[in-house]
mmCIF file of N, CA and C in Angstrom:
data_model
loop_
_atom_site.group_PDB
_atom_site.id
_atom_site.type_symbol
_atom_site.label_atom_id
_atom_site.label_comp_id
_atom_site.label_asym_id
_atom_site.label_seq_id
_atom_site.Cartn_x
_atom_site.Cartn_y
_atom_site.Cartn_z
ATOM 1 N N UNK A 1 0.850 -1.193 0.000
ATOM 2 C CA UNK A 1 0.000 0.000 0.000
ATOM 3 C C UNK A 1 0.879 1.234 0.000
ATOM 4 N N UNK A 2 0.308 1.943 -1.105
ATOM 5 C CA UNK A 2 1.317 3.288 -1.151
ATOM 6 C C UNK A 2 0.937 4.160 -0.278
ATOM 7 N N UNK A 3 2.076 5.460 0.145
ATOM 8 C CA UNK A 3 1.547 6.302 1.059
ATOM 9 C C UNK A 3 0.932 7.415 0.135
ATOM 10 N N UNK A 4 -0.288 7.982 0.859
ATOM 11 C CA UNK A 4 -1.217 8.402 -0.341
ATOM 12 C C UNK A 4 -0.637 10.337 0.274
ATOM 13 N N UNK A 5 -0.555 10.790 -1.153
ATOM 14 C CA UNK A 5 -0.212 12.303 -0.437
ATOM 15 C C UNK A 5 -1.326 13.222 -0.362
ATOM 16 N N UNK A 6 -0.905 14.615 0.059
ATOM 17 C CA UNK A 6 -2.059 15.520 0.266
ATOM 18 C C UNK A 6 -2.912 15.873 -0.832
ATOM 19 N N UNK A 7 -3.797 15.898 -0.454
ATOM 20 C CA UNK A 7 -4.590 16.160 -1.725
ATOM 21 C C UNK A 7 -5.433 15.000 -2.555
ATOM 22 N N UNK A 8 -4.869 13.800 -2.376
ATOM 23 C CA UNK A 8 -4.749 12.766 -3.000
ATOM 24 C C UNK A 8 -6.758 11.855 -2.329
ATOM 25 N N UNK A 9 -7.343 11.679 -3.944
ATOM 26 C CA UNK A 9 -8.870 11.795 -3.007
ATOM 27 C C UNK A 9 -8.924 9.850 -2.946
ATOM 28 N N UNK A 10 -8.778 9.387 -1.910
ATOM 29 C CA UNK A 10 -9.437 7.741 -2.016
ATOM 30 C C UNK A 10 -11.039 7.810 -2.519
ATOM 31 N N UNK A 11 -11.219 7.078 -3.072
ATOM 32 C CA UNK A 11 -12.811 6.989 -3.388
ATOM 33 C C UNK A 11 -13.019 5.226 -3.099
ATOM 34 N N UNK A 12 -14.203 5.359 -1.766
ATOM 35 C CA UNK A 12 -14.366 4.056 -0.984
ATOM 36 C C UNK A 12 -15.590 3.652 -1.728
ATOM 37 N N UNK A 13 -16.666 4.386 -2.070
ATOM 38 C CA UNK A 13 -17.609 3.390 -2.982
ATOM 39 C C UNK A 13 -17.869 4.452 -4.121
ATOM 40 N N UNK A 14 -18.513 4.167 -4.853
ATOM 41 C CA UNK A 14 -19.321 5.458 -6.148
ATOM 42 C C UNK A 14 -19.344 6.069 -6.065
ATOM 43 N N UNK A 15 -20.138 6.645 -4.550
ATOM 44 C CA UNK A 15 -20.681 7.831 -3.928
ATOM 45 C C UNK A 15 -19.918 8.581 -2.955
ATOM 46 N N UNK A 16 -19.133 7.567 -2.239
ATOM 47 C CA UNK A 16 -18.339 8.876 -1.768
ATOM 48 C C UNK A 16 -16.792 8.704 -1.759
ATOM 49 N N UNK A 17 -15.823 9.874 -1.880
ATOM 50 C CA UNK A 17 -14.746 9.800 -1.536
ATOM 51 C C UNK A 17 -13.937 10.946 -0.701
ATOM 52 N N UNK A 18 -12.913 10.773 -0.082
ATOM 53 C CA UNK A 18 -12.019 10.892 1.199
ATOM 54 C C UNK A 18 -11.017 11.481 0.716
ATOM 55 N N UNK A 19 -11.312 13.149 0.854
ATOM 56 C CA UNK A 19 -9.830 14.006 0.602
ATOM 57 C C UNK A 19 -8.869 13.641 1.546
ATOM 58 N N UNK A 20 -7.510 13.216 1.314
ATOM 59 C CA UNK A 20 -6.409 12.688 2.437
ATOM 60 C C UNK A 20 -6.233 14.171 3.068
ATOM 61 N N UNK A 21 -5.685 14.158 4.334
ATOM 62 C CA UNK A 21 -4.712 15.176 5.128
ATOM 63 C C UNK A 21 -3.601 14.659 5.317
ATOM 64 N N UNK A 22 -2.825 15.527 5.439
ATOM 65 C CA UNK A 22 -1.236 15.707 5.773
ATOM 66 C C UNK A 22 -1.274 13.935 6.413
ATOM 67 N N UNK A 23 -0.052 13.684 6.370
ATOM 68 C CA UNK A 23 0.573 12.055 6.934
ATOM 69 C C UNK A 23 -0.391 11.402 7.298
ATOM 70 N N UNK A 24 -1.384 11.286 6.182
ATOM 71 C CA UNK A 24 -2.665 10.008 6.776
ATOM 72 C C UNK A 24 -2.187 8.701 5.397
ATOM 73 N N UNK A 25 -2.268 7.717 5.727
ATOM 74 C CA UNK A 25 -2.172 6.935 4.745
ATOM 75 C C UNK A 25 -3.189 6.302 4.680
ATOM 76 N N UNK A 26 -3.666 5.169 3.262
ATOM 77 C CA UNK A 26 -4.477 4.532 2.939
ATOM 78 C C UNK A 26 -5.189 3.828 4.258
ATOM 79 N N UNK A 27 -4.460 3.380 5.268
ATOM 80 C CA UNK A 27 -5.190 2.478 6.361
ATOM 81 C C UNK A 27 -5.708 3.018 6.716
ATOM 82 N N UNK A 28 -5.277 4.572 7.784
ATOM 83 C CA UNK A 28 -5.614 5.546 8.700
ATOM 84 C C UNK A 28 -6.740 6.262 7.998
ATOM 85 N N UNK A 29 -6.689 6.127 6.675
ATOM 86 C CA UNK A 29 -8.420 6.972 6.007
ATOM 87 C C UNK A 29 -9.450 6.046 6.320
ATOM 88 N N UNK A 30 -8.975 4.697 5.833
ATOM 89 C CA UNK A 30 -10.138 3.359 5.957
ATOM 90 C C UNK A 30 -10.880 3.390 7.521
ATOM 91 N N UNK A 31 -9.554 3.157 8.237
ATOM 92 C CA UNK A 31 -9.868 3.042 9.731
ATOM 93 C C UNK A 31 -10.815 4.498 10.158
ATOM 94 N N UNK A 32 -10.502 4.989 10.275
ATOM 95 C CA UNK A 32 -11.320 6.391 10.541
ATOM 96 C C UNK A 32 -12.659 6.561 9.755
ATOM 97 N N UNK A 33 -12.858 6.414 8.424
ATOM 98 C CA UNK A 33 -14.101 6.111 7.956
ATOM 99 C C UNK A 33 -14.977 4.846 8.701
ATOM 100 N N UNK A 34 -14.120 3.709 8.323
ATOM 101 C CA UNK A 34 -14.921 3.110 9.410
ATOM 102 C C UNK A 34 -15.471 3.240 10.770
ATOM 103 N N UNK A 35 -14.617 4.021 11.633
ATOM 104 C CA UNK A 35 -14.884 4.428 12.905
ATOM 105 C C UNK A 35 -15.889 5.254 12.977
ATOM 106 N N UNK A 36 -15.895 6.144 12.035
ATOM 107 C CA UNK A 36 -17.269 7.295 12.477
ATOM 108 C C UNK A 36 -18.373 6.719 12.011
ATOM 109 N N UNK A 37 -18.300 5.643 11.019
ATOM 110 C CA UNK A 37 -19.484 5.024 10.518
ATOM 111 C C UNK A 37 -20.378 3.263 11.236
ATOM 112 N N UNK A 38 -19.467 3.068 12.177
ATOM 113 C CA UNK A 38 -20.078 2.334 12.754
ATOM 114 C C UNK A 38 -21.015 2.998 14.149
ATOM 115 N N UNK A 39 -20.744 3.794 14.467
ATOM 116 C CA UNK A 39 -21.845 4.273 15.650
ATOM 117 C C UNK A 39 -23.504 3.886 15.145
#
């Protein structure tokens, strides 16, 4: 897994995708999406 840079948008399904911030990589976006979305 590459380290994803600023700016750099993951797109997790069709509908939405995840502008990176500063030193977040591919896991730390996943993990954190997941986290706010399981409540």
């Amino acid at each position: 897994s590459r380290i994803i840079g600023t700016g750099d948008i993951i797109v997790i399904d069709e509908k939405l995708a995840v502008r990176v911030q500063d030193a977040m990589d591919a896991d730390s976006v996943v993990r954190y999406f997941f986290d706010e979305n399981e409540i």
